[in-house]
Short mmCIF file of C-alpha atoms in Angstrom, two decimals:
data_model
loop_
_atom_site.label_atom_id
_atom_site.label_comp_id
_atom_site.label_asym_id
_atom_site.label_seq_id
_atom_site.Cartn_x
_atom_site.Cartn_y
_atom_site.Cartn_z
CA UNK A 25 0.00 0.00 0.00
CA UNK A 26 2.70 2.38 1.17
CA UNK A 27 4.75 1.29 -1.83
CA UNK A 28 1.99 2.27 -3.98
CA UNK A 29 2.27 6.08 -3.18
CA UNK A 30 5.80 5.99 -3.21
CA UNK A 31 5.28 5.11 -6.75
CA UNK A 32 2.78 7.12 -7.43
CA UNK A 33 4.91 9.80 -6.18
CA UNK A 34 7.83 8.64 -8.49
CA UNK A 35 5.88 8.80 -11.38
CA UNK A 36 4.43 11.65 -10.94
CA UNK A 37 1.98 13.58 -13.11
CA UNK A 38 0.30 12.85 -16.32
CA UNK A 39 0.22 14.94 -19.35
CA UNK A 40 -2.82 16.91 -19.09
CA UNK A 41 -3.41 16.36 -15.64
CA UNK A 42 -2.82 17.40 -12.04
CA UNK A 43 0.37 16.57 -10.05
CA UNK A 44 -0.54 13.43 -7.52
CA UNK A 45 -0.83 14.94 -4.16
CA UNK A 46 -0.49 13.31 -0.66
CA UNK A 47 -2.06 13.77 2.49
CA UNK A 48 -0.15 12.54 6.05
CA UNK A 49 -2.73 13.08 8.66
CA UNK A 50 -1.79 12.49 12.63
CA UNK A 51 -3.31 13.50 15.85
CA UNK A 52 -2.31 13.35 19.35
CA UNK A 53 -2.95 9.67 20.02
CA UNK A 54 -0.46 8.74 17.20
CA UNK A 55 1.60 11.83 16.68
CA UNK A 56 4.09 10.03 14.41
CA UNK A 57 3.36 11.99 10.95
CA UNK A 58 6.27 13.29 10.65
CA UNK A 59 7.90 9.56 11.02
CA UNK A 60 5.85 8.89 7.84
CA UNK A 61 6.57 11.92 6.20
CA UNK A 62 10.64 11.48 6.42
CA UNK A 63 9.88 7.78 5.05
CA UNK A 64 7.90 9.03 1.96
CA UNK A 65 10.76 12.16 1.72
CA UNK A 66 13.29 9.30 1.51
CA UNK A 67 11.84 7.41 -0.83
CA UNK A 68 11.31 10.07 -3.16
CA UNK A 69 14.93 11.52 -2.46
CA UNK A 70 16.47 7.78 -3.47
CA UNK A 71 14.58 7.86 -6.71
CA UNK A 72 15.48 11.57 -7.82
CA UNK A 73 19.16 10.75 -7.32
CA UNK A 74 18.86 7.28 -8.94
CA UNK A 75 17.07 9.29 -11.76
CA UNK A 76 13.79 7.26 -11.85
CA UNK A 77 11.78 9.70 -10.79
CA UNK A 78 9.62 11.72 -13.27
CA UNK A 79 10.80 15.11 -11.08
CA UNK A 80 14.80 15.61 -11.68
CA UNK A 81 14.57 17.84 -8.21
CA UNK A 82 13.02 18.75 -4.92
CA UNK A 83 11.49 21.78 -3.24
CA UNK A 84 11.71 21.07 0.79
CA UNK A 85 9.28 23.81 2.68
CA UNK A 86 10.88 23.18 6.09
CA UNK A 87 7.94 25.15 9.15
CA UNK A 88 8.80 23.00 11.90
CA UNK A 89 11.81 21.04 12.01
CA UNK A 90 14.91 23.39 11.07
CA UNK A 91 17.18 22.75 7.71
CA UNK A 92 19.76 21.48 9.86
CA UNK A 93 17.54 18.22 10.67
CA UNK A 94 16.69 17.55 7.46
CA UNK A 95 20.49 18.08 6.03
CA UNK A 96 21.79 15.65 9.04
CA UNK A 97 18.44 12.75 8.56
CA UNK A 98 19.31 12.50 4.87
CA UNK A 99 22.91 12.19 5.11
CA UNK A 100 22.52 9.46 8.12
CA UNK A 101 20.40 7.93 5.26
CA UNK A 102 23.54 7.70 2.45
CA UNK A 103 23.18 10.65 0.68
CA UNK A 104 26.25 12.96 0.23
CA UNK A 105 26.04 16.87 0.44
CA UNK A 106 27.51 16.82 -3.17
CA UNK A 107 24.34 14.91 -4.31
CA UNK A 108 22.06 17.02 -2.08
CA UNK A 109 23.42 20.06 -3.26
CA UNK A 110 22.37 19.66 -7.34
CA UNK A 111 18.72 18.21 -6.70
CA UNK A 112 17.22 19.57 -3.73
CA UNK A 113 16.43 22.92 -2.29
CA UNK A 114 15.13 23.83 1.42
CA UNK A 115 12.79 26.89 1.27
CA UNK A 116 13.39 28.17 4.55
CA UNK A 117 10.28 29.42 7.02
CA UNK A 118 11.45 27.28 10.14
CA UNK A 119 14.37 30.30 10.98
CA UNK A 120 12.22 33.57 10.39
CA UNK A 121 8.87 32.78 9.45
CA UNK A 122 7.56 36.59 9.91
CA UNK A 123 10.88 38.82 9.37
CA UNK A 124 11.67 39.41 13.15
CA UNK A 125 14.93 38.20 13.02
CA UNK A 126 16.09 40.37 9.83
CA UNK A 127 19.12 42.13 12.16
CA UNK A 128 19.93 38.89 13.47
CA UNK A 129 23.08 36.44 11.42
CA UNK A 130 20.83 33.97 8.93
CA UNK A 131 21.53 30.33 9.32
CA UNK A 132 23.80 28.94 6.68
CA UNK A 133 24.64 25.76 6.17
CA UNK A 134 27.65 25.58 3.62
CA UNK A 135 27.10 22.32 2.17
CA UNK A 136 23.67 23.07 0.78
CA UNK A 137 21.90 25.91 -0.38
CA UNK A 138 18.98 27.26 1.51
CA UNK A 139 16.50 29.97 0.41
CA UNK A 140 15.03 31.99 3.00
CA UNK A 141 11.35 33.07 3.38
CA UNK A 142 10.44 35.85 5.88
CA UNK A 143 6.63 36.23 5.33
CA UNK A 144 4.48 32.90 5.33
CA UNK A 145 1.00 34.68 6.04
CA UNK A 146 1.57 35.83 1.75
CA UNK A 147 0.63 32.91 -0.19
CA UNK A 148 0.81 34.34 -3.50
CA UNK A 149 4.51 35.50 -2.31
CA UNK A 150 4.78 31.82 -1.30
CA UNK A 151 3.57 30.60 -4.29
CA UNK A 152 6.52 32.50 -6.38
CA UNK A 153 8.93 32.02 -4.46
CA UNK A 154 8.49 27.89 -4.66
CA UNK A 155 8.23 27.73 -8.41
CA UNK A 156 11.29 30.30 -8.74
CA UNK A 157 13.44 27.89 -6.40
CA UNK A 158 12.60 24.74 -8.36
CA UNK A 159 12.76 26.67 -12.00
CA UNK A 160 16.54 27.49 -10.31
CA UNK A 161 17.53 24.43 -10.16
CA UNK A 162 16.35 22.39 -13.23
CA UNK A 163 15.59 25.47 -15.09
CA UNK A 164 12.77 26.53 -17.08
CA UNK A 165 12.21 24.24 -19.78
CA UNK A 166 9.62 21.15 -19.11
CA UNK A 167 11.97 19.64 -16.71
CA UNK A 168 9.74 18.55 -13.41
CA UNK A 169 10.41 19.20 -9.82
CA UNK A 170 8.60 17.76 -6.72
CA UNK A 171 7.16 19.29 -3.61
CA UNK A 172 7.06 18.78 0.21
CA UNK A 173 5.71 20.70 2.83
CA UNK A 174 6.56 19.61 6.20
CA UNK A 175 4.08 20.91 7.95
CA UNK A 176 0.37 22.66 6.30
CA UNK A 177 -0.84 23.20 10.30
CA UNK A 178 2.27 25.96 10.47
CA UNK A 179 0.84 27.66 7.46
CA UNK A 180 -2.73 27.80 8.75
CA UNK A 181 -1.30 29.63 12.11
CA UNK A 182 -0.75 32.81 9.48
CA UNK A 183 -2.97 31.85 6.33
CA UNK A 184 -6.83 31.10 6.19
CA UNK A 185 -8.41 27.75 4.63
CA UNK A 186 -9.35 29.26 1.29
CA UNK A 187 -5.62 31.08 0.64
CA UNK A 188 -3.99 27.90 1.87
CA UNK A 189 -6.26 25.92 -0.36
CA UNK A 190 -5.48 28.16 -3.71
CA UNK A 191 -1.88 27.95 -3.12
CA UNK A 192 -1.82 23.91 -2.97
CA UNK A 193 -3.97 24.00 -6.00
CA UNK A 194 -2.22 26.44 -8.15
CA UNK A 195 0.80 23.98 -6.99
CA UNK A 196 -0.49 21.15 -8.33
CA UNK A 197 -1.66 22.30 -11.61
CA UNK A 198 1.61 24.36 -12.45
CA UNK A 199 3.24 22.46 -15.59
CA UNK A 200 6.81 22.11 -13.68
CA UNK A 201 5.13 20.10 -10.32
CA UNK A 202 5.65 16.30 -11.02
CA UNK A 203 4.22 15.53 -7.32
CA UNK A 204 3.50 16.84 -3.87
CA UNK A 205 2.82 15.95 -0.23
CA UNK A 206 2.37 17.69 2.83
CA UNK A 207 1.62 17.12 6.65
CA UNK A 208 -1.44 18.14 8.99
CA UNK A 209 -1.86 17.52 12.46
CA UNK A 210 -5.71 16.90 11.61
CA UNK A 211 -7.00 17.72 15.89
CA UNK A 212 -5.48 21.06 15.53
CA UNK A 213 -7.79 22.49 13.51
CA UNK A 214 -11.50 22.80 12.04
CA UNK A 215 -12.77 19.72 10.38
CA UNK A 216 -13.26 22.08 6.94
CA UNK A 217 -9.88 22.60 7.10
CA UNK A 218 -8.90 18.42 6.81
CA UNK A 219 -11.67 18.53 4.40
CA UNK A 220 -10.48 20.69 2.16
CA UNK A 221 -7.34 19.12 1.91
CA UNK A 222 -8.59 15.65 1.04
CA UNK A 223 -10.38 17.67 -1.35
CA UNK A 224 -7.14 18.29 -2.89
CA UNK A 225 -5.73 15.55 -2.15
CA UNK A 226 -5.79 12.20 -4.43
CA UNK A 227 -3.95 10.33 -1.72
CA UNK A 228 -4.49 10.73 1.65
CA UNK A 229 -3.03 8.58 4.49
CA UNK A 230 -4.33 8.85 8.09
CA UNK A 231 -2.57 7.14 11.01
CA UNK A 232 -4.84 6.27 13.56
CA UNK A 233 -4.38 4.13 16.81
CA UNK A 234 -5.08 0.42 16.62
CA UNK A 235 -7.62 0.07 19.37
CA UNK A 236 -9.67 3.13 20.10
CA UNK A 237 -8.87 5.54 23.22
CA UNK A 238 -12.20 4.43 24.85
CA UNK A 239 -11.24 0.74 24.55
CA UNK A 240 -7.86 1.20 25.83
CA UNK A 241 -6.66 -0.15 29.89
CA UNK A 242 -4.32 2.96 30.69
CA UNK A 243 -2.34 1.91 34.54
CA UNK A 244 -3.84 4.64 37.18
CA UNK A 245 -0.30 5.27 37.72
CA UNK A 246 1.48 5.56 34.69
CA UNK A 247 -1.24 6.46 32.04
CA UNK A 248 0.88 8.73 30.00
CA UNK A 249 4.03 5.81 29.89
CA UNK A 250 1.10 3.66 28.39
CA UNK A 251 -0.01 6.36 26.15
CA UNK A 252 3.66 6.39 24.95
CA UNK A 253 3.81 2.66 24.09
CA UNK A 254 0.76 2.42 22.30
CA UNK A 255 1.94 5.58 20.17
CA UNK A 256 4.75 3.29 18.77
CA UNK A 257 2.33 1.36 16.33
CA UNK A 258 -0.83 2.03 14.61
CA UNK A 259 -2.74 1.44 11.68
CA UNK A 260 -2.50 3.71 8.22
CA UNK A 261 -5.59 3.84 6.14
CA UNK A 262 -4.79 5.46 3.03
CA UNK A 263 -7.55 7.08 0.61
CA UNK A 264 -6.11 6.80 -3.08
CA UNK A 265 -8.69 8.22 -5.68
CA UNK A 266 -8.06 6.53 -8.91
CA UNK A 267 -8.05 8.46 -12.50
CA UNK A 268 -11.31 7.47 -13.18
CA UNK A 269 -13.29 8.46 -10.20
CA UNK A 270 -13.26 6.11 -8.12
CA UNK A 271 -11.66 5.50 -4.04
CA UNK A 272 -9.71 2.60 -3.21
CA UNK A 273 -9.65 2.15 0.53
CA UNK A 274 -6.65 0.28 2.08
CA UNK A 275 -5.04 -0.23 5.62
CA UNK A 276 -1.83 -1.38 6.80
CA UNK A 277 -0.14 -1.89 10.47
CA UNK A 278 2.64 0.30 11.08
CA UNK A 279 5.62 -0.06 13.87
CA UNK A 280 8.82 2.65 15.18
CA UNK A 281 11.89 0.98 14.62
CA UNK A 282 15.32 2.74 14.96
CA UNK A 283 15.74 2.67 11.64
CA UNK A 284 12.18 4.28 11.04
CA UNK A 285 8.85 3.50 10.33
CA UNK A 286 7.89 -0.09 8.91
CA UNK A 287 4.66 -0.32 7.11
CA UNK A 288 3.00 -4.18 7.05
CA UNK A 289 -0.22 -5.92 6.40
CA UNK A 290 -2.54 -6.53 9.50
CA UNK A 291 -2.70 -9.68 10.63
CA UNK A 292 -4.59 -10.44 13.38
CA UNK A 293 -7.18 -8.28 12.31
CA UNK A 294 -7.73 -10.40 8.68
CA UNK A 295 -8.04 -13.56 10.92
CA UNK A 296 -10.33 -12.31 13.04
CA UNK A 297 -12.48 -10.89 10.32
CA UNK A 298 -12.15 -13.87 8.21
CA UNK A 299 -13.09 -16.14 11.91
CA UNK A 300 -16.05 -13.52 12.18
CA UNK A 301 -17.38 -14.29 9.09
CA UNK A 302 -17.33 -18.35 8.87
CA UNK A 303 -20.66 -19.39 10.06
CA UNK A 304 -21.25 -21.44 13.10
CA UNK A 305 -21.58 -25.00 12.39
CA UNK A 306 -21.18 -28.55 13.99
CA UNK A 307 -19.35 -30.39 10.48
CA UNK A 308 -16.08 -28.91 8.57
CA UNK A 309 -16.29 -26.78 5.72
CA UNK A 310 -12.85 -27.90 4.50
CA UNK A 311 -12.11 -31.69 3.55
CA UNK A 312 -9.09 -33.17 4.94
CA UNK A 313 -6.64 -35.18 2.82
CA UNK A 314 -8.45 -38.75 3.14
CA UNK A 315 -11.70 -37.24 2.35
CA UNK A 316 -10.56 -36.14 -0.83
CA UNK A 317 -9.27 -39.27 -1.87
CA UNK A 318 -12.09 -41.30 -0.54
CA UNK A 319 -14.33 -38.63 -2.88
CA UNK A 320 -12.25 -39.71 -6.04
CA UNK A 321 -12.85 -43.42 -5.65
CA UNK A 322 -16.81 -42.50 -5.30
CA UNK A 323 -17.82 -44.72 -8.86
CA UNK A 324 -21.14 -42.67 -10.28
CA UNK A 325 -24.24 -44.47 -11.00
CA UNK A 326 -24.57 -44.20 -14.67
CA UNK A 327 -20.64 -43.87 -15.72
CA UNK A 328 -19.60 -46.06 -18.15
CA UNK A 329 -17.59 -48.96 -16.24
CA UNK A 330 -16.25 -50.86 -19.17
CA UNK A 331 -17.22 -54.53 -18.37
CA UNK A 332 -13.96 -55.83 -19.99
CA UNK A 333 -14.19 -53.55 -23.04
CA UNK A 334 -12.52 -50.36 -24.07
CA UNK A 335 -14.24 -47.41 -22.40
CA UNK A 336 -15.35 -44.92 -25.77
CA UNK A 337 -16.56 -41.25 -25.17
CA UNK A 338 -19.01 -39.83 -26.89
CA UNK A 339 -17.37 -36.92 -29.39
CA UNK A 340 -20.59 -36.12 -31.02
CA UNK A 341 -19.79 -38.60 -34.09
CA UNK A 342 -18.70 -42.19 -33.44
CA UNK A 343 -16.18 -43.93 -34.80
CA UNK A 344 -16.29 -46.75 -37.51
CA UNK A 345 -14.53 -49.96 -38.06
CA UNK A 346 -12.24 -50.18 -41.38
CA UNK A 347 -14.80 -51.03 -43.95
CA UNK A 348 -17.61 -50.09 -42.63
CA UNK A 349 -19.30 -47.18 -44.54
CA UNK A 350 -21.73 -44.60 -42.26
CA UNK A 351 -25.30 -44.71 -43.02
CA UNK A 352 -25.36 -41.05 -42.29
CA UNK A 353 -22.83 -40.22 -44.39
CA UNK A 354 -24.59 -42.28 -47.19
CA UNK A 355 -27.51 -40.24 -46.56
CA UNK A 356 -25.91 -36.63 -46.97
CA UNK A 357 -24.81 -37.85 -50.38
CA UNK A 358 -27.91 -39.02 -51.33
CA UNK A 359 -29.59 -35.98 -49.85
CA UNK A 360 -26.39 -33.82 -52.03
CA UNK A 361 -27.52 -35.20 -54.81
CA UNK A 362 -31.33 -34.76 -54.93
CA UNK A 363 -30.39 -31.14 -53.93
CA UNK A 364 -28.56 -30.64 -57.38
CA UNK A 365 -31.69 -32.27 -58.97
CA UNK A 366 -33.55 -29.36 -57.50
CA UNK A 367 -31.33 -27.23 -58.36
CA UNK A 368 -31.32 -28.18 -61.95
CA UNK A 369 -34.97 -28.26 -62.12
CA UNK A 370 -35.60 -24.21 -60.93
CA UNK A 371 -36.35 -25.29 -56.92
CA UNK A 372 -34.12 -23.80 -54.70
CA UNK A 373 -33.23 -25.19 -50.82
CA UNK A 374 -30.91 -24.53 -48.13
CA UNK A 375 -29.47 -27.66 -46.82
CA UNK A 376 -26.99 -27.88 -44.37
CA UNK A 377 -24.09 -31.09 -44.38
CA UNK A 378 -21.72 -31.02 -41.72
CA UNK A 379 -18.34 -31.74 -43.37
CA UNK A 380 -15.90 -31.39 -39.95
CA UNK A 381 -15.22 -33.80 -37.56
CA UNK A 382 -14.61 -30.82 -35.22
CA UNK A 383 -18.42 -29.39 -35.41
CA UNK A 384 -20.60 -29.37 -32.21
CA UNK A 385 -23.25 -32.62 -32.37
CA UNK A 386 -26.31 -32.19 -34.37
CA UNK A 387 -29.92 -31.64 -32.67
CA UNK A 388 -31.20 -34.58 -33.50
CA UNK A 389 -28.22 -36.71 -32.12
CA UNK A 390 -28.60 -38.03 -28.41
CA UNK A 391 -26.04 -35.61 -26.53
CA UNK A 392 -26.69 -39.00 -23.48
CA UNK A 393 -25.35 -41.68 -25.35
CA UNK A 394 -22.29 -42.10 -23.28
CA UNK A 395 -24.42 -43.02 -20.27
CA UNK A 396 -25.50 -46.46 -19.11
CA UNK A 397 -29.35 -45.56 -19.00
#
């Protein structure tokens, strides 16, 4: 499932159509988003500097983790500063989002190049300044470049719904976007605000806990300590909307690992649903080995048994002995002929001779004659 948008992200968009967009959607009780949003970052990362990815570079919008973590998590992953530095830029709103710090040293990081961005309430601004940074670096012929935002619930702090909206949007459907994704912390804000981002959206992938908070036994001493080990694994139900209209609706079991997120079918939760649905009987539904073979030996009341003699299947037309002429076929000839008399004398008919050994049985042949009745 996972592996499905990371292709889809790969890929990217189609001619004539908008860039595929992702969702990640988290909330208190599984605040691991951004977990899944480094994994999908990766992924995309490995294929733009393998060059199998339909974008040939990346746009990072960094709100809430600073460049820094991003530049150290993707060289911890393999990837070289050299590399970095020719396919991926970091728009910068983590250091200054509103210009306060103008007097103040920027942050530089000499192995990459960053772009700064001092006024995050301005989406048009925004909007420019993202399509200038990824027309800098693979210029400004039809070459593609990919999106991420790491965080769309630091951009509704300055920006309403509707502005936010229009700048994902215009995003999407600018020629030079092969894909996007972003990240919401969904309990944060309005419900028309997650809506209108699944709106947006043709993928959207929501972690949610695997047991409900109602259902769960937190210790009266240690309920937070619980609420931590829980918040280690999950579920991911992922939206994807297909080209032609319609929702395909999948979930998988995630669990933390040092190494990072790992994304797996669900188990338990297929065998109990497949349990759940067998009905409650007192016999088996499934034969066991002996059964079958005792069922194979079962002899059927009017099969032919052969009594000595060669077993022949009826094919529709039997067989003759060597010099032994078929009355049928004597009477097609006869019947051939008395057609051409007709013919010859001004009457016309439509008689049909079957001439193929191949050809189905005719009606008037006994399709039971293989039976002992």
């Amino acid at each position: 499932m996972t592996e499905t948008i990371c292709r889809t992200l790969r890929d990217g968009a189609f001619g004539g159509e908008h860039a595929p967009a992702l969702t990640i959607k988290d909330t208190l009780q599984v605040p691991l988003g951004f977990k899944a949003f480094d994994h999908f970052l990766c992924s995309l990362v490995h294929n733009i500097s393998l060059e199998k990815s339909q974008a040939c570079g990346l746009v990072l919008v960094v709100l809430e983790r600073s460049p820094v973590f991003y530049f150290d998590m993707l060289k911890s992953r393999g990837f070289d500063a050299a590399s970095l530095n020719k396919w991926l830029r970091i728009l910068d709103l983590y250091s200054d989002p509103l210009g306060w710090k103008d007097r103040l040293p920027n942050l530089q990081i000499s192995e990459i190049v960053l772009n700064a961005f001092k006024d995050v309430g301005d989406m048009e601004k925004l909007f420019t300044t993202i399509v200038d940074v990824g027309k800098g670096m693979v210029g400004q012929s039809k070459v593609r470049f990919s999106l991420a935002i790491d965080s769309i619930s630091a951009v509704l702090r300055h920006a309403s719904v509707p502005s936010m909206s229009g700048l994902l949007s215009n995003l999407r459907s600018h020629d030079q976007v092969s894909s996007t994704f972003w990240l919401i912390h969904s309990d944060l804000h309005e419900a028309r605000a997650t809506l209108a981002l699944e709106y947006i959206s043709s993928m959207i992938a929501s972690l949610d806990p695997m047991t409900p908070l109602g259902d769960r036994q937190l210790s009266p001493a240690g309920s937070m300590s619980n609420l931590g080990e829980i918040s280690q694994s999950g579920k991911c139900n992922v939206r994807l909307k297909r080209r032609n209209g319609r929702v395909k609706v999948l979930v998988e079991e995630f669990h933390i690992e040092q190494s990072g997120i790992k994304f797996g079918p669900i188990v338990d939760e297929n065998v109990m649903i497949n349990q759940n649905l067998l009905p409650k009987v007192q016999f088996n539904l499934v034969l066991t080995e002996k059964e079958r073979v005792d069922r194979a030996r079962v002899v059927l009341p009017f099969e032919h048994q052969g009594n000595g003699k060669t077993i022949q299947i009826y094919d529709g037309r039997r067989s003759l002995p060597e010099g032994q002429t078929d009355p049928h076929l004597v009477r097609q000839i006869e019947d051939t002929s008395k057609l051409t008399r007709e013919t010859n004398s001004g009457k016309g008919e439509i008689h049909y001779l079957r001439d193929s050994e191949d050809e189905q049985p005719d009606s008037d042949e006994d399709p039971d004659d293989d039976l002992d009745i």
